PDB file of C-alpha atoms in Angstrom:
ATOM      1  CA  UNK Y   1     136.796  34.162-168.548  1.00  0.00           C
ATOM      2  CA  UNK Y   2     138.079  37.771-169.821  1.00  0.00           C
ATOM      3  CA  UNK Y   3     135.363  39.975-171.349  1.00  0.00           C
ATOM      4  CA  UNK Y   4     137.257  39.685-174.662  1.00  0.00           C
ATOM      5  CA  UNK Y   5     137.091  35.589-174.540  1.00  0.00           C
ATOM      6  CA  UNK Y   6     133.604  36.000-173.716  1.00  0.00           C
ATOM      7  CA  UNK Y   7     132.482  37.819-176.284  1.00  0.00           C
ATOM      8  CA  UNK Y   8     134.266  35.946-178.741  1.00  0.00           C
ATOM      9  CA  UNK Y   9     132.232  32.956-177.545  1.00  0.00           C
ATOM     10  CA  UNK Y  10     129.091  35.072-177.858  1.00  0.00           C
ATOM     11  CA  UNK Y  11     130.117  36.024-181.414  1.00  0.00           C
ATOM     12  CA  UNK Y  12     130.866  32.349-182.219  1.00  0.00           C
ATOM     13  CA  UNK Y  13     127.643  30.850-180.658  1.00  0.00           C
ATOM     14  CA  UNK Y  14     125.921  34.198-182.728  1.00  0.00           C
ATOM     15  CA  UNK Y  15     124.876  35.870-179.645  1.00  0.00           C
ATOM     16  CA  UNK Y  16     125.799  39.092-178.483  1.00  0.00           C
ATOM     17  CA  UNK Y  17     126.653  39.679-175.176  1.00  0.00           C
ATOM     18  CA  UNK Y  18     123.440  41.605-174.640  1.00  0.00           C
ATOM     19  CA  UNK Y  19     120.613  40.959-177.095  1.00  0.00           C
ATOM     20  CA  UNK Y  20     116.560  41.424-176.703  1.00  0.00           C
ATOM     21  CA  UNK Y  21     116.829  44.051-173.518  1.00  0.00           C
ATOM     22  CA  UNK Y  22     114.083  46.307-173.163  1.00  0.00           C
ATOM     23  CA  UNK Y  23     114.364  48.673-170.109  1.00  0.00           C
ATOM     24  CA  UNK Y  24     113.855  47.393-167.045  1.00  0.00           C
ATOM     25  CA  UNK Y  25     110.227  47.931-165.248  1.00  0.00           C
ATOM     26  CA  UNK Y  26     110.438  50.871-163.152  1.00  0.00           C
ATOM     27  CA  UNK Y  27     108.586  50.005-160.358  1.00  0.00           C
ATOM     28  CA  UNK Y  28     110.764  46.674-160.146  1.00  0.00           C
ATOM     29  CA  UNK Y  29     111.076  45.793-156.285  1.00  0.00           C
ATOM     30  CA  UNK Y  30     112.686  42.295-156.347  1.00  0.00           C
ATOM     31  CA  UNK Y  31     115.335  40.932-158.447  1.00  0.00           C
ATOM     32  CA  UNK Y  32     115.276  36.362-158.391  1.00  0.00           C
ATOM     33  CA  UNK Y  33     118.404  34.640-159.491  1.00  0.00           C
ATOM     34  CA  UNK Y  34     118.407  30.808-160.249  1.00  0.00           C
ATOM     35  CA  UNK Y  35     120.958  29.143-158.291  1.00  0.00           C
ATOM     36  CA  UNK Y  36     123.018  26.353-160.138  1.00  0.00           C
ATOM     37  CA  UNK Y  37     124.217  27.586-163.409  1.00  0.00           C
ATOM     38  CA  UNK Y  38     123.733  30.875-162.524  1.00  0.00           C
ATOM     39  CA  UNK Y  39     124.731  32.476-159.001  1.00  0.00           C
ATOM     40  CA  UNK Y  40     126.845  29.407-158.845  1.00  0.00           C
ATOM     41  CA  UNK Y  41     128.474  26.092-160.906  1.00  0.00           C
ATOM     42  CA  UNK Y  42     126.238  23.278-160.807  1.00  0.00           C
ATOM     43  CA  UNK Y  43     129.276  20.587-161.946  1.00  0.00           C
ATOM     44  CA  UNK Y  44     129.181  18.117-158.407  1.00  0.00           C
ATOM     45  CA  UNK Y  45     127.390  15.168-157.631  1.00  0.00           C
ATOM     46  CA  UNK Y  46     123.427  14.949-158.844  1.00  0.00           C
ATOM     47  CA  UNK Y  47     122.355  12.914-156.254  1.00  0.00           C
ATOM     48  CA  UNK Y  48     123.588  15.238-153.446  1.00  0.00           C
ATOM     49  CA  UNK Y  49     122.321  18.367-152.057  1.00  0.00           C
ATOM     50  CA  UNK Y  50     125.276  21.326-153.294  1.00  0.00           C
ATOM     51  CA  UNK Y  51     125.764  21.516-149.261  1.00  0.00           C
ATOM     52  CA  UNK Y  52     127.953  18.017-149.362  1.00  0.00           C
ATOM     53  CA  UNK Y  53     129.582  18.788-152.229  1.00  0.00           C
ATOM     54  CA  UNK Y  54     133.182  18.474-152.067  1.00  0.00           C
ATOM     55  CA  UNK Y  55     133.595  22.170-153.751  1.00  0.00           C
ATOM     56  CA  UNK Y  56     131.164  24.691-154.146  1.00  0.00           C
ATOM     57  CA  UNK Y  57     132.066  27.161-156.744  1.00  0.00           C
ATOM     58  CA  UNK Y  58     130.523  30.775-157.028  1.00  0.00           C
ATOM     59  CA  UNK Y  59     130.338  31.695-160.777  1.00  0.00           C
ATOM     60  CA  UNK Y  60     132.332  34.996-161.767  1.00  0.00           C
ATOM     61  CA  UNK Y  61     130.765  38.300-160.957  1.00  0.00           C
ATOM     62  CA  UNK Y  62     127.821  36.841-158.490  1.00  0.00           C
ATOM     63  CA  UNK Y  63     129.583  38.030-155.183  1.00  0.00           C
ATOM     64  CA  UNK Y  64     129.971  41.573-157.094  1.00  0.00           C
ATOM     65  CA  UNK Y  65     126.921  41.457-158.502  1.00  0.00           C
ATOM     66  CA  UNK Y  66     125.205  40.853-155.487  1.00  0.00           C
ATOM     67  CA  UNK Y  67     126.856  43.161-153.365  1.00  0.00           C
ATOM     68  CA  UNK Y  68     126.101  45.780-155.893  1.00  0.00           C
ATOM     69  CA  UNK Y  69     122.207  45.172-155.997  1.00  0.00           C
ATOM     70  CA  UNK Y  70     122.012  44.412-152.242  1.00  0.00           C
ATOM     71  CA  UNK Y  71     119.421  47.000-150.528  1.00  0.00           C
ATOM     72  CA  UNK Y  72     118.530  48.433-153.642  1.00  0.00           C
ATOM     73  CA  UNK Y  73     115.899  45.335-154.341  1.00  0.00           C
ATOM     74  CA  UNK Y  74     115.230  42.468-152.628  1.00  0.00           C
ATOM     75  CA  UNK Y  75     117.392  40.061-153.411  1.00  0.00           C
ATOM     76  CA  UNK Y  76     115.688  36.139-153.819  1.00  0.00           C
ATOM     77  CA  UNK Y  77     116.679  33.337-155.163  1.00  0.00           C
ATOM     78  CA  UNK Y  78     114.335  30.524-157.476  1.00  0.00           C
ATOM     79  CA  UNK Y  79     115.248  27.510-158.003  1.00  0.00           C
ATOM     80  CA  UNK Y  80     114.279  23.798-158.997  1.00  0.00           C
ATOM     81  CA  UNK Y  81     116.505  21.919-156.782  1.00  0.00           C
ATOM     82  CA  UNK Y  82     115.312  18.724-156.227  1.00  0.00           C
ATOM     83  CA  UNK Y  83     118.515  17.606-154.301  1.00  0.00           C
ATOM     84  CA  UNK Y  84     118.111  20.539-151.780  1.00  0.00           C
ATOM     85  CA  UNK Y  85     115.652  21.692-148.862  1.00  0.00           C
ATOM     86  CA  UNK Y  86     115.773  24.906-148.366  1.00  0.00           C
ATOM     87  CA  UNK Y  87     117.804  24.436-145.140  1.00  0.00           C
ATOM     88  CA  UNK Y  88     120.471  22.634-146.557  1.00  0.00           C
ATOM     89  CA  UNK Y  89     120.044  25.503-149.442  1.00  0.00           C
ATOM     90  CA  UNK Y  90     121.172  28.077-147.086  1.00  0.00           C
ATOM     91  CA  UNK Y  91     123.742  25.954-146.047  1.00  0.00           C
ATOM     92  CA  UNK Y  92     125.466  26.050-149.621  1.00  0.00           C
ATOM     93  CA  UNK Y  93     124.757  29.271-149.713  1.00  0.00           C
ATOM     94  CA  UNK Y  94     126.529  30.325-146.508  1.00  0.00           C
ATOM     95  CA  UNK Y  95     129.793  28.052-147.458  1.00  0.00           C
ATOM     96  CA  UNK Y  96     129.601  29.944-150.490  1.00  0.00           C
ATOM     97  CA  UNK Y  97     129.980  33.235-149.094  1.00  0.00           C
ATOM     98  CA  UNK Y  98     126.494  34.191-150.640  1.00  0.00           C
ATOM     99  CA  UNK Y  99     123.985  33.693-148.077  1.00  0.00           C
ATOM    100  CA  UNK Y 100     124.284  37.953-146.474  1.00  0.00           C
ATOM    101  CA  UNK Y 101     122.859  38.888-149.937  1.00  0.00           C
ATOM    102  CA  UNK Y 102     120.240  36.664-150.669  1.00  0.00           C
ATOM    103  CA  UNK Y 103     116.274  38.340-148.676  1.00  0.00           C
ATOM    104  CA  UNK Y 104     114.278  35.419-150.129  1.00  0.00           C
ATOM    105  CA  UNK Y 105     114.332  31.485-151.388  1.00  0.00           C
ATOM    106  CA  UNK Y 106     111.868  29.998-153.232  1.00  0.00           C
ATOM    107  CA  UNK Y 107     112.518  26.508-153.578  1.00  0.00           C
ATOM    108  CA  UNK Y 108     110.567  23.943-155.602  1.00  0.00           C
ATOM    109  CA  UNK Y 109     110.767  21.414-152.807  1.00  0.00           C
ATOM    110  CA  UNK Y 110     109.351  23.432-150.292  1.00  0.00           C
ATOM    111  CA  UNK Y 111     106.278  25.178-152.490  1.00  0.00           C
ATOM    112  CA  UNK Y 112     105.673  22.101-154.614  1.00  0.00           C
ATOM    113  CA  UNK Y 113     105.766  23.702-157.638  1.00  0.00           C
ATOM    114  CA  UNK Y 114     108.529  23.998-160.703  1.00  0.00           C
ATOM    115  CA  UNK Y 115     109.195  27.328-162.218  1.00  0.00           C
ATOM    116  CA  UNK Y 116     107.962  25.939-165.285  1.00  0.00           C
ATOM    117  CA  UNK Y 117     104.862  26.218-163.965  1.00  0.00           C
ATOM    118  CA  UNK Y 118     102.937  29.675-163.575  1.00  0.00           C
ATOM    119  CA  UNK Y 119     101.879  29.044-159.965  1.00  0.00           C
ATOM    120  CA  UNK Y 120     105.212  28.900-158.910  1.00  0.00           C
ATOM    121  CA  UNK Y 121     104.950  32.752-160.718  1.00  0.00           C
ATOM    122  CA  UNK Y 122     102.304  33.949-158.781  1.00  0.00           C
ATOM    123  CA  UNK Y 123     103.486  31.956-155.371  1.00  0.00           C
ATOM    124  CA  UNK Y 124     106.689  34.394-155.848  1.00  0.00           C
ATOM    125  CA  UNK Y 125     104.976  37.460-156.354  1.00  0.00           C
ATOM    126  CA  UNK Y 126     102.178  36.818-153.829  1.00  0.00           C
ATOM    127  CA  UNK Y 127     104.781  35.845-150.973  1.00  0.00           C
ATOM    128  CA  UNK Y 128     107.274  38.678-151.382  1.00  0.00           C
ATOM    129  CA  UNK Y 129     103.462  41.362-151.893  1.00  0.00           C
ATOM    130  CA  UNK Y 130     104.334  42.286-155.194  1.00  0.00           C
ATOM    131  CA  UNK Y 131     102.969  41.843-158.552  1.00  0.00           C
ATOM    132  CA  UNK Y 132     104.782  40.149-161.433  1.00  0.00           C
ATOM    133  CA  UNK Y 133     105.525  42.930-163.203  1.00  0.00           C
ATOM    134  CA  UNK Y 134     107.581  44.222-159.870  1.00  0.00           C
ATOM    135  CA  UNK Y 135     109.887  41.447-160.215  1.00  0.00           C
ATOM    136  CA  UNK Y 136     112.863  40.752-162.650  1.00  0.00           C
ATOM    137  CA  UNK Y 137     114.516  37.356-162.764  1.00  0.00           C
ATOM    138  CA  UNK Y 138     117.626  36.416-164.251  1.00  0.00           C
ATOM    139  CA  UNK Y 139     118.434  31.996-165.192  1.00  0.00           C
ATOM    140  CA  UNK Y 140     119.966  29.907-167.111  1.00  0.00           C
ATOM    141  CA  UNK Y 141     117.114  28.123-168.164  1.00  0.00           C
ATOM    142  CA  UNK Y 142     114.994  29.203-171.487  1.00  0.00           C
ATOM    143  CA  UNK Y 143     111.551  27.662-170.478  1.00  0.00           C
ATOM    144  CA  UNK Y 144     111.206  28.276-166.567  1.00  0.00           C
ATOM    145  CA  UNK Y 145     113.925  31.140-166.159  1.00  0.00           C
ATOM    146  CA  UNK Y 146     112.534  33.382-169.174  1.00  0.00           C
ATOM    147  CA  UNK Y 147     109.504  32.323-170.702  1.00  0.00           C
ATOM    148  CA  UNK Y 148     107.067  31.006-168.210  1.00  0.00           C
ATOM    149  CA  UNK Y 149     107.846  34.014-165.514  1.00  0.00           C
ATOM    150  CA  UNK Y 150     107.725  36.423-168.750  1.00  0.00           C
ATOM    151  CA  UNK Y 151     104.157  34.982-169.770  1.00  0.00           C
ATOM    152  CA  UNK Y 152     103.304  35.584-166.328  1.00  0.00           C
ATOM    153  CA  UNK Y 153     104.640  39.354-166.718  1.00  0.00           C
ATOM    154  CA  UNK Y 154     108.204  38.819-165.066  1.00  0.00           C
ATOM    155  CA  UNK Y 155     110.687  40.641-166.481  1.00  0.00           C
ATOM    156  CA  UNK Y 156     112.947  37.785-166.880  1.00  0.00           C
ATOM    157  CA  UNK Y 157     116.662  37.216-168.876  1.00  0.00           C
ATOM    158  CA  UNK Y 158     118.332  34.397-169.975  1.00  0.00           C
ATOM    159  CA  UNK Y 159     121.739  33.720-168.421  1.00  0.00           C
ATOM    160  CA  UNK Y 160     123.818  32.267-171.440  1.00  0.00           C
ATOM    161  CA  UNK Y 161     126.950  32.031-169.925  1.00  0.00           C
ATOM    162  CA  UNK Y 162     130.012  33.246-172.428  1.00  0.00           C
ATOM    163  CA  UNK Y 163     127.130  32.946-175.341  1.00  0.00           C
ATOM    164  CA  UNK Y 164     127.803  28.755-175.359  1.00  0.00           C
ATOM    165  CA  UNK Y 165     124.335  27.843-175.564  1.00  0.00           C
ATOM    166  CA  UNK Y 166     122.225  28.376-178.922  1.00  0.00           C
ATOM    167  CA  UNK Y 167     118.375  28.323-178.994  1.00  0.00           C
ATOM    168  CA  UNK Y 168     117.174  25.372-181.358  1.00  0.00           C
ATOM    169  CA  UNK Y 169     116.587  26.628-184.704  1.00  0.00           C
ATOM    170  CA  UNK Y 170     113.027  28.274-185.008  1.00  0.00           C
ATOM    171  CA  UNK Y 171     113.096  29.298-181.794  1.00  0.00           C
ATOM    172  CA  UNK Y 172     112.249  32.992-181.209  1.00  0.00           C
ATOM    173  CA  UNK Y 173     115.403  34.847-179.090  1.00  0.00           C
ATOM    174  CA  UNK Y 174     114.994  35.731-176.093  1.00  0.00           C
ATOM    175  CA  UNK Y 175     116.471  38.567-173.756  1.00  0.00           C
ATOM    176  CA  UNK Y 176     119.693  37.351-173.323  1.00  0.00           C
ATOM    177  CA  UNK Y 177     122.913  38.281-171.230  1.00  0.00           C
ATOM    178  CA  UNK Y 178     126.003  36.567-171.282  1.00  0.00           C
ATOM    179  CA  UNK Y 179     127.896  38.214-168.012  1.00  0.00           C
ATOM    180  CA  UNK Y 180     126.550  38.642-164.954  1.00  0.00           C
ATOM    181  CA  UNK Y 181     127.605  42.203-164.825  1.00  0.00           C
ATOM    182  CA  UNK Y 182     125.665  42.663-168.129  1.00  0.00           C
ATOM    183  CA  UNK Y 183     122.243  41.992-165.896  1.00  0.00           C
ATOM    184  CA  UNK Y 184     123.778  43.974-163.282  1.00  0.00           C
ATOM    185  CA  UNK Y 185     124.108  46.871-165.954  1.00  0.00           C
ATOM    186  CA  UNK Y 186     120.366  46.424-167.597  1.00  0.00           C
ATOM    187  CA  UNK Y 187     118.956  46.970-163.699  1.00  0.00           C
ATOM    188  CA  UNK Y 188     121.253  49.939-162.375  1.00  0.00           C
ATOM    189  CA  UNK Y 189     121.419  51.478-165.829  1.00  0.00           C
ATOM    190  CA  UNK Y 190     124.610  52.451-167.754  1.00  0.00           C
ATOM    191  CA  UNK Y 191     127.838  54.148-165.952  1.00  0.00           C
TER     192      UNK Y 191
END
């Protein structure tokens, strides 16, 4: 998708391409990415781990974006997988082309516990010997991308893709980017 398309689907879904961004913290240390819907498409078979997929298909930007933030934070990914161990995981990741970039998984499988839920939060944070509010995570889910790890003082972003996916009415916004390379631009800082 071209910038300009993309921003015309932010305008017509009402959503800027970057809305709700507050600095980021400046003792961040880690940066977590979901996986499906975010770092890559998550269009193939439900009942099979993204490893036996027939294509795997890294979203636009993510091998740039990655590259870019790479040894400037550590680089993790979150995610609720229930298809995937964490082996099978790196597998996709590796077929992908992703896998170099990527310091840390935390899987759901393997800890037992959903993003949604604030232990998964502080299982992150304790793991990687950080606090919350030295992490920044960026998903494509409202409830366990952005606001559980930002009630549990994550700096956190919701990845709405092109701008195609309004809140419910009477929900409050939340700090939203629609490009990968707009999160990529909140953490290094403009130019």
């Amino acid at each position: 998708m071209t910038e300009a398309v993309g921003a015309a689907a932010a305008a017509a879904a009402g959503a800027r391409p970057s809305q709700g961004l507050q600095p980021p913290p400046s003792e961040l240390r880690a940066v977590c990415f979901d996986w499906g819907g975010t770092l890559m498409a998550d269009d193939g078979p439900a009942d099979r781990p993204m490893v036996d997929w027939p294509k795997v298909t890294v979203l636009p930007g993510a091998v740039e974006l990655l590259h870019g933030l790479h040894g400037r934070w550590r680089i993790c990914l979150a995610t609720n997988a229930a298809q995937s161990s964490r082996a099978q995981i790196e597998a996709a990741l590796q077929r992908a082309g992703l896998r170099p970039w990527i310091d840390e998984i935390f899987c759901a499988r393997e800890l037992g516990l959903r993003k949604e839920q604030p232990a998964f939060w502080s299982t992150v944070a304790e793991r990687l010997g950080l606090r919350p509010e030295q992490i920044a995570m960026l998903g494509d889910s409202p409830e366990g991308d952005v606001r559980v790890p930002r009630r549990c003082g994550v700096a956190a972003l919701w990845f709405n893709a092109g701008g195609r996916q309004p809140l419910p009415p009477g929900e409050e916004p939340l700090p939203m980017v629609t490009r990968l390379e707009d999160f990529g631009r909140w953490l290094t800082g403009p130019g």
